[in-house]
XYZ file of C-alpha atoms in Angstrom:
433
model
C -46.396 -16.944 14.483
C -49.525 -14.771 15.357
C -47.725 -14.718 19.407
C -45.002 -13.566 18.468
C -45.453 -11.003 15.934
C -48.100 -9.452 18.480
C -44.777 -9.720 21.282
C -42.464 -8.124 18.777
C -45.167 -5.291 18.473
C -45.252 -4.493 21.755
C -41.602 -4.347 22.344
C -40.957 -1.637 19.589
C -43.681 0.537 20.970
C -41.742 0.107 24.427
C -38.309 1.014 23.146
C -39.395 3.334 20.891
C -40.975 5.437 23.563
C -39.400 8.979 23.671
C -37.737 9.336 26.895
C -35.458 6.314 27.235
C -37.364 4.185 26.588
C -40.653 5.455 28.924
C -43.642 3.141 27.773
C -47.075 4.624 26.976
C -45.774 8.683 26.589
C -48.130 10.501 24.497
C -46.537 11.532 20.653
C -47.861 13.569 18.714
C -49.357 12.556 15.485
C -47.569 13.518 12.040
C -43.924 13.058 13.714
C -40.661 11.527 12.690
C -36.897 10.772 12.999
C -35.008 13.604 10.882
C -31.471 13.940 11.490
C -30.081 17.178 12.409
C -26.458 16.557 12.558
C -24.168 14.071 10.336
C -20.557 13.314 9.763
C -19.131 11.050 7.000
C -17.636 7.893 8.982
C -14.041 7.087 7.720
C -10.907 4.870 8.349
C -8.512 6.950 10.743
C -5.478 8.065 9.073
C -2.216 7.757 11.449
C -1.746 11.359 11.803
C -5.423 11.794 12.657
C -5.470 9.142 15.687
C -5.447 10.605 19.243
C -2.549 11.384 20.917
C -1.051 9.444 23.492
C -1.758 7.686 25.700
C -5.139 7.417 24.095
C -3.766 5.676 21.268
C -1.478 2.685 22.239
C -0.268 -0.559 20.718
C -3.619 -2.069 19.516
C -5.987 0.203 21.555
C -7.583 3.215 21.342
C -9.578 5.388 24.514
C -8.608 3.046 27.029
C -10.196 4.348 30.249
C -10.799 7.380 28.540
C -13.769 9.672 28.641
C -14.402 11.367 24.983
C -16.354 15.340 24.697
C -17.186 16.207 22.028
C -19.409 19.295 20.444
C -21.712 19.296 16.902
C -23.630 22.488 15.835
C -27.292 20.991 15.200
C -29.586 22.533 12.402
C -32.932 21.397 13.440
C -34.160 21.529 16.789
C -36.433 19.613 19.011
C -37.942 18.172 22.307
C -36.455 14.611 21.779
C -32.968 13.039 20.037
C -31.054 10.260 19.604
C -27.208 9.781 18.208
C -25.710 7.607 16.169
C -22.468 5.856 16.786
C -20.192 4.416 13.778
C -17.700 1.456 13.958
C -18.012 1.594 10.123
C -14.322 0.951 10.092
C -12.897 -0.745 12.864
C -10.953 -3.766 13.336
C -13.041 -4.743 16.588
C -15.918 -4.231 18.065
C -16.334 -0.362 20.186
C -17.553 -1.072 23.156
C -19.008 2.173 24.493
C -19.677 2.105 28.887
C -21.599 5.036 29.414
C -22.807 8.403 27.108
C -24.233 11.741 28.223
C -25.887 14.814 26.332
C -25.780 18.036 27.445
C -25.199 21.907 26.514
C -22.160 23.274 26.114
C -20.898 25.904 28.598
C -22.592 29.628 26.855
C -23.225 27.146 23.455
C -19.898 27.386 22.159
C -18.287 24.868 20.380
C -15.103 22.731 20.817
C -15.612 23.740 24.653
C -14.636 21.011 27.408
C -17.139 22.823 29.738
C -20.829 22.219 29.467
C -24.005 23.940 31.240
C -24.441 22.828 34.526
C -27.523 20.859 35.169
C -27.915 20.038 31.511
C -26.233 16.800 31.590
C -28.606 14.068 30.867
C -27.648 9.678 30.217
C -28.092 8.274 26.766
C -29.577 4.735 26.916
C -29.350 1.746 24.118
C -31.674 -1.020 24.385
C -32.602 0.479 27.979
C -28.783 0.164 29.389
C -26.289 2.575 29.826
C -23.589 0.715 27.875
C -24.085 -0.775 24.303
C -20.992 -2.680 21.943
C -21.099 -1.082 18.283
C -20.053 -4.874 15.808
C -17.385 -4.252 13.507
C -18.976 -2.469 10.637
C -22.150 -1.273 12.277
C -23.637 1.391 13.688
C -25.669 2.077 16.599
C -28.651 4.077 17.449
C -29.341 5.658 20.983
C -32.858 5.293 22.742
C -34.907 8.711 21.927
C -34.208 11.347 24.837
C -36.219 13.692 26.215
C -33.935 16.664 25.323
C -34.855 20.027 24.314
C -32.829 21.222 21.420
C -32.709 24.589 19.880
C -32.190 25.077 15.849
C -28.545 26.109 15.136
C -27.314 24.901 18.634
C -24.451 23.170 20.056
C -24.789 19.861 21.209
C -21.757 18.550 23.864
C -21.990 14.579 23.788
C -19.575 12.567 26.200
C -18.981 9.341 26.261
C -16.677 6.963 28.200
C -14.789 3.648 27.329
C -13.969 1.471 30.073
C -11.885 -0.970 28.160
C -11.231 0.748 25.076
C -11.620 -0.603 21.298
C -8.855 -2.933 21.032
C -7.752 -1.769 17.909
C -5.800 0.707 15.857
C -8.114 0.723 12.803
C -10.924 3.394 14.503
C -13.862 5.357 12.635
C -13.419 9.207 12.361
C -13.919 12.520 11.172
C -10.910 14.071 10.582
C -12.402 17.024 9.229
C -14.323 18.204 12.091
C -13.029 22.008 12.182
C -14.383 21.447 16.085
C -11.814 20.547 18.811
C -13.048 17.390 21.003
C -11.426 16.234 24.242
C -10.232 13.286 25.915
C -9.441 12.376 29.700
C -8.369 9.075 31.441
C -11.009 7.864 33.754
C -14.874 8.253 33.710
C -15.999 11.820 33.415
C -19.128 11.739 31.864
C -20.803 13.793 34.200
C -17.972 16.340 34.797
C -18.513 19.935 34.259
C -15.501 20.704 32.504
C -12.452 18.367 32.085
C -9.356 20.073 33.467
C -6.543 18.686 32.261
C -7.969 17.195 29.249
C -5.588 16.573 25.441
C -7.398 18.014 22.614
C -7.721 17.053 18.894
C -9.812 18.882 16.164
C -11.091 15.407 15.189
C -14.580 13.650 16.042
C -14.347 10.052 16.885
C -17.050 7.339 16.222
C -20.179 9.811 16.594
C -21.581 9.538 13.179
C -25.483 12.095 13.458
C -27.794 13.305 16.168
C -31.898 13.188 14.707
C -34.969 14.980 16.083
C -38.123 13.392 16.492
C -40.362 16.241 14.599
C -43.126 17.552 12.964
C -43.905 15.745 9.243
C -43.441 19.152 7.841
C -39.338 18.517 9.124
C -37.321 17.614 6.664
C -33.310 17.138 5.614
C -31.398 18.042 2.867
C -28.196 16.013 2.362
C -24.700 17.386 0.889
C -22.711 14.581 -0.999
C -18.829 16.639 -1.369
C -15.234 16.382 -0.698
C -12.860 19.010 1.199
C -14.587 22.097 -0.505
C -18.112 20.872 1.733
C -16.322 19.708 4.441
C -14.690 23.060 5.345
C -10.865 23.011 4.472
C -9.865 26.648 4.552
C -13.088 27.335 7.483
C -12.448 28.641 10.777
C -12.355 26.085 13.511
C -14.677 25.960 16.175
C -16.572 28.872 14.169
C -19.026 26.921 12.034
C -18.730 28.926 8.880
C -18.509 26.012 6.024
C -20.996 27.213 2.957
C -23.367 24.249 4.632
C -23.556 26.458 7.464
C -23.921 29.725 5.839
C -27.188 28.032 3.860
C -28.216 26.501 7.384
C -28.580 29.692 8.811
C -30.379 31.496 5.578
C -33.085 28.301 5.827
C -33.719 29.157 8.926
C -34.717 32.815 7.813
C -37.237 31.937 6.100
C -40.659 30.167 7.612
C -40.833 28.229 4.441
C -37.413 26.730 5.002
C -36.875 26.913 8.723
C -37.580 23.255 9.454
C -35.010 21.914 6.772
C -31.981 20.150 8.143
C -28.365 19.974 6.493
C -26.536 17.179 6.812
C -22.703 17.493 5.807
C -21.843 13.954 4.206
C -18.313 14.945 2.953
C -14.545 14.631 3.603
C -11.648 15.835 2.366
C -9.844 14.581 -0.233
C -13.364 11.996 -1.053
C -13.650 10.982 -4.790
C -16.797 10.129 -6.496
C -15.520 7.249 -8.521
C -12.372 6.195 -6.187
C -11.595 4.652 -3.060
C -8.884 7.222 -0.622
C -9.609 9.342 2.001
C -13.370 7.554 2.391
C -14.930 5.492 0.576
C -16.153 6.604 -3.198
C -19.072 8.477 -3.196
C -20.599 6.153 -5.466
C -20.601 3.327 -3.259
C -21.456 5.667 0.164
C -24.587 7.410 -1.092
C -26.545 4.306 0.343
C -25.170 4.682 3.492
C -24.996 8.695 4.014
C -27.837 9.613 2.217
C -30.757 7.151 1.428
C -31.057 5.861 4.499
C -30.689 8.559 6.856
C -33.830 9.478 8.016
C -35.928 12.208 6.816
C -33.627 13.181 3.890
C -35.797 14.936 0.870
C -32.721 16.562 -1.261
C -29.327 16.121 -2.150
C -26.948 18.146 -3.490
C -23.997 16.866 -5.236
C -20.778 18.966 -5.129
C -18.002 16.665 -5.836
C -15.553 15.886 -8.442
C -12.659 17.902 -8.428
C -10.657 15.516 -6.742
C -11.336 12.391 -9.865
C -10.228 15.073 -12.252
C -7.224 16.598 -10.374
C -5.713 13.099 -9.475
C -6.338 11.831 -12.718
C -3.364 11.826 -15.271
C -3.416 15.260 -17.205
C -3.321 13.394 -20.417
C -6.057 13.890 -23.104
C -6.957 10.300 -22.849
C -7.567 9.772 -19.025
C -9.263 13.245 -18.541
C -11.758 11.650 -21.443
C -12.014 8.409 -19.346
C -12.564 10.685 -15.937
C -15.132 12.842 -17.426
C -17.369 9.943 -19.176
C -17.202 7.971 -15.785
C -17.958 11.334 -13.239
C -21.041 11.949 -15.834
C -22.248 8.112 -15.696
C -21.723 8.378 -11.997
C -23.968 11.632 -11.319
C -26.427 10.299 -13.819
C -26.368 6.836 -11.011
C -26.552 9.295 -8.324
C -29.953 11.157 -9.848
C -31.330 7.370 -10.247
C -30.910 5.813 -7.189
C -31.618 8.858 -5.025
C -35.105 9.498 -7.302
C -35.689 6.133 -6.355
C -36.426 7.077 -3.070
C -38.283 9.926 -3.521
C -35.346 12.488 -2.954
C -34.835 15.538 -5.624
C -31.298 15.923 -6.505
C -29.615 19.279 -6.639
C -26.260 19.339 -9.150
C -23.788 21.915 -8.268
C -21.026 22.989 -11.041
C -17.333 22.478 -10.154
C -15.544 25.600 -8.585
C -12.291 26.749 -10.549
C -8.305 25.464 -9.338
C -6.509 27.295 -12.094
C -3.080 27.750 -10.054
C -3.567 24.962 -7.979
C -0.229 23.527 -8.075
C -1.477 19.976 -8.113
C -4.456 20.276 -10.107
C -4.045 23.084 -12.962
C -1.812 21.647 -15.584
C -0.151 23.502 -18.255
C -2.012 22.296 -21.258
C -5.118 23.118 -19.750
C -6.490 18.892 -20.278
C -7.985 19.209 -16.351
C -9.890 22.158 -16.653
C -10.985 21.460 -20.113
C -12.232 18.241 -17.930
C -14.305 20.555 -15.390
C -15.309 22.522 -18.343
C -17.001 19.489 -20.015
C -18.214 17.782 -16.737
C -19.889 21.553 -15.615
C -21.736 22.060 -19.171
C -23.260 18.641 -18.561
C -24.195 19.692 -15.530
C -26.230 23.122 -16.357
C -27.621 21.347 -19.884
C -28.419 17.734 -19.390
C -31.375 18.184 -17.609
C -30.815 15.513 -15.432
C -30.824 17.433 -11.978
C -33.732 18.899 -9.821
C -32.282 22.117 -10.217
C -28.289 23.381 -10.759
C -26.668 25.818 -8.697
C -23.925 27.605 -10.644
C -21.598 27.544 -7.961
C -18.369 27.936 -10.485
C -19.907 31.106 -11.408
C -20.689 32.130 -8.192
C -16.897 31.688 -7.109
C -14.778 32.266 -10.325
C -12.640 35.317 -11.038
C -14.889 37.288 -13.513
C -11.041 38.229 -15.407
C -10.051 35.026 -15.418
C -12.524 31.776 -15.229
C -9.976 29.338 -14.949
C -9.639 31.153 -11.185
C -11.384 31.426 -8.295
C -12.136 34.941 -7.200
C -9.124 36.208 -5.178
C -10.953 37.744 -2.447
C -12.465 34.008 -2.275
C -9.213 31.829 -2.376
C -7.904 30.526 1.031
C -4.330 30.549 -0.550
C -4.084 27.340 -2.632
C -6.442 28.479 -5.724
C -8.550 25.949 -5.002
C -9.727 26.185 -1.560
C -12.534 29.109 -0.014
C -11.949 30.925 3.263
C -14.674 31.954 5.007
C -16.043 34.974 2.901
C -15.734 32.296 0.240
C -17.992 29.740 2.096
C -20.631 32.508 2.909
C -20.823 33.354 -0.980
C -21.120 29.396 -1.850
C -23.710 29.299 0.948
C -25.507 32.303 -0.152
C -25.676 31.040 -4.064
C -28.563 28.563 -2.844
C -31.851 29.459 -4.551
C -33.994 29.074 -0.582
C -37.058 27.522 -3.321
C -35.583 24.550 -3.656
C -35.908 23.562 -0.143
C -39.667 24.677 0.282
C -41.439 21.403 0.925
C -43.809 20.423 -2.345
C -44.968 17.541 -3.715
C -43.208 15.624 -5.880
C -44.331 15.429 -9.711
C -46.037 12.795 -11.647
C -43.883 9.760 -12.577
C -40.837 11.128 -10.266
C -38.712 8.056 -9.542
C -39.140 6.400 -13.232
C -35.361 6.970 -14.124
């Protein structure tokens, strides 16, 4: 038992070496894994699969090479990605991955810098096979990453996952690219179909300083950027992004976007509930210090608009939160609440007799009074229509009442106290409930 522990020892210090695997390199001391990019992984809806032919009876990026670009918040000398087959219905067997920076760092660009390009390894080889469920994680790679930066990552699939039940994005608000054959190493894929969807890449971390740390962003459709501008990067998470990065208290804070449109917190539809994903999307990924929570809309608007069910919604969204704030203070991570933005007009949401927003009304003062939050941001007061609450602010509203555009965004983003993200020791008996 002593042989082989001492064996296992020595094989993690070879593969955990930072440039693919290179045994012995020198790291520096007061360093770890933070991630700097994330996606929520999710079931592929039909209308979200690729197009043909890269989606055919019961495969999916047959001999098909796969671009794609992320806009990083940390940066760094060294990464690693992460790969999701959270939801397949086989294993996704990847053949070969590259890094590299996109042509003049733009995103959703087929182009990337020439000479940048550089092979991701797992385990040492250039091809690794995600299992059904799982996720993989990429040797570290010497790569030298700027803060706020596009990342291009390309991967090819010889065979293709033989199966119609993929993990996605949908959300991505960044156009990807796909080719048949291997062009990993291609400059720019002429020729290629596009889809403003990313596929299977699930988060890109840094290996960085101790002082590096990541804030995480639990949400639905309002987080993930419906109403943003594609290929743009203007979502509120990266408006507040940017402002951390003004300030050398902040600068070395990572966002990580954990939401999807149309997510619930207590129920299962486009993702899983967030109840049952924080585990997965925010306590273990690495280097995570905060969350905020900004999600909820979508139990109350999809709940009947009847006095008894918004009761039931309400009394289970507060129990949830209140789970939320315990598991996550388990771990050491301060939870941020923010209030629920205004949908008056919505047609789906706003009913007549007012039962929803009475609902959001009752969920929000809990919210700003219970005390059980790090800190609340106000971010229904931020947004709503000073004339008439039950609104959002009209120069806010991307059309639907309940969605922001971007000037909408940039307010959420700027509502962000930049104190709560200044690194500080946590109190006294943190983590008891």
């Amino acid at each position: 038992m002593l042989v082989s522990g001492a064996q296992g020892a020595e094989r993690s210090e070879a593969h955990t070496a930072p440039a693919g695997g290179r045994a012995g390199a020198a790291l520096p001391a007061g360093t770890h894994w933070v991630g700097t990019w994330a996606a929520m992984p999710q079931l592929t809806e039909p209308g979200n699969m690729p197009p043909a032919p890269y989606t055919q009876d019961g495969t999916v990026f047959a001999d098909s090479t796969l671009r794609q670009t992320v806009h990083v918040s940390v940066g760094g000398s060294h990464l690693r990605l992460r790969f999701s087959n959270a939801f397949g219905g086989a294993p996704l067997p990847i053949t070969r991955v590259s890094v590299a920076l996109p042509v003049d760092g733009r995103a959703g660009v087929s182009a990337i810098r020439p000479g940048t390009s550089r092979p991701v390894t797992f385990h040492g080889r250039a091809s690794t096979t995600v299992p059904t469920g799982a996720h993989v994680v990429s040797d570290p790679l010497d790569f030298k990453l700027a803060a706020g930066s596009n990342l291009t990552v390309t991967a090819y699939l010889a065979t293709g996952q033989q199966s119609t039940a993929i993990t996605s994005h949908p959300g991505s608000r960044t156009t990807s690219y796909m080719l048949r054959g291997d062009h990993v190493e291609a400059t720019d894929l002429a020729g290629a179909a596009s889809a403003d969807h990313w596929y299977f890449l699930s988060g890109v971390e840094t290996w960085s300083p101790a002082r590096t740390r990541a804030t995480a962003v639990l949400g639905d459709s309002l987080t993930d950027g419906r109403g943003s501008t594609t290929n743009q990067n203007d979502r509120w998470t990266d408006r507040l992004m940017a402002r951390l990065r003004t300030d050398r208290r902040t600068a070395d804070t990572a966002v990580l976007n954990q939401a999807a449109g149309g997510n619930r917190v207590l129920t299962d539809g486009l993702g899983p509930n967030g109840l049952s994903r924080v585990d997965r999307d925010v306590l273990v990924q690495p280097g995570v210090t905060s969350l905020i929570v900004f999600e909820g809309v979508n139990d109350i608007g999809t709940a009947p608009a009847t006095p008894d069910a918004q009761k039931d919604v309400a009394d289970r969204l507060i129990a949830a939160y209140d789970q939320i704030v315990m598991r996550a203070h388990a771990q050491g991570i301060r939870v941020y609440g923010a209030t629920i933005t205004p949908f008056g007009g919505n047609r789906d949401y706003d009913d007549t007799a007012g039962h929803r927003e009475a609902t959001r009304q009752r969920v929000n003062d809990w919210i700003r009074t219970s005390g059980r939050f790090d800190a609340v941001v106000d971010l229904d007061r931020a947004a709503r229509d000073t004339d008439d609450p039950r609104r959002l602010r009209p120069d806010l509203d991307v059309g639907d009442h309940l969605h922001f555009n971007p000037e909408g965004y940039r307010v959420l983003g700027d509502a962000f106290p930049l104190d709560l993200f200044v690194n500080r020791p946590l109190p006294p008996g943190f983590g008891y409930n």
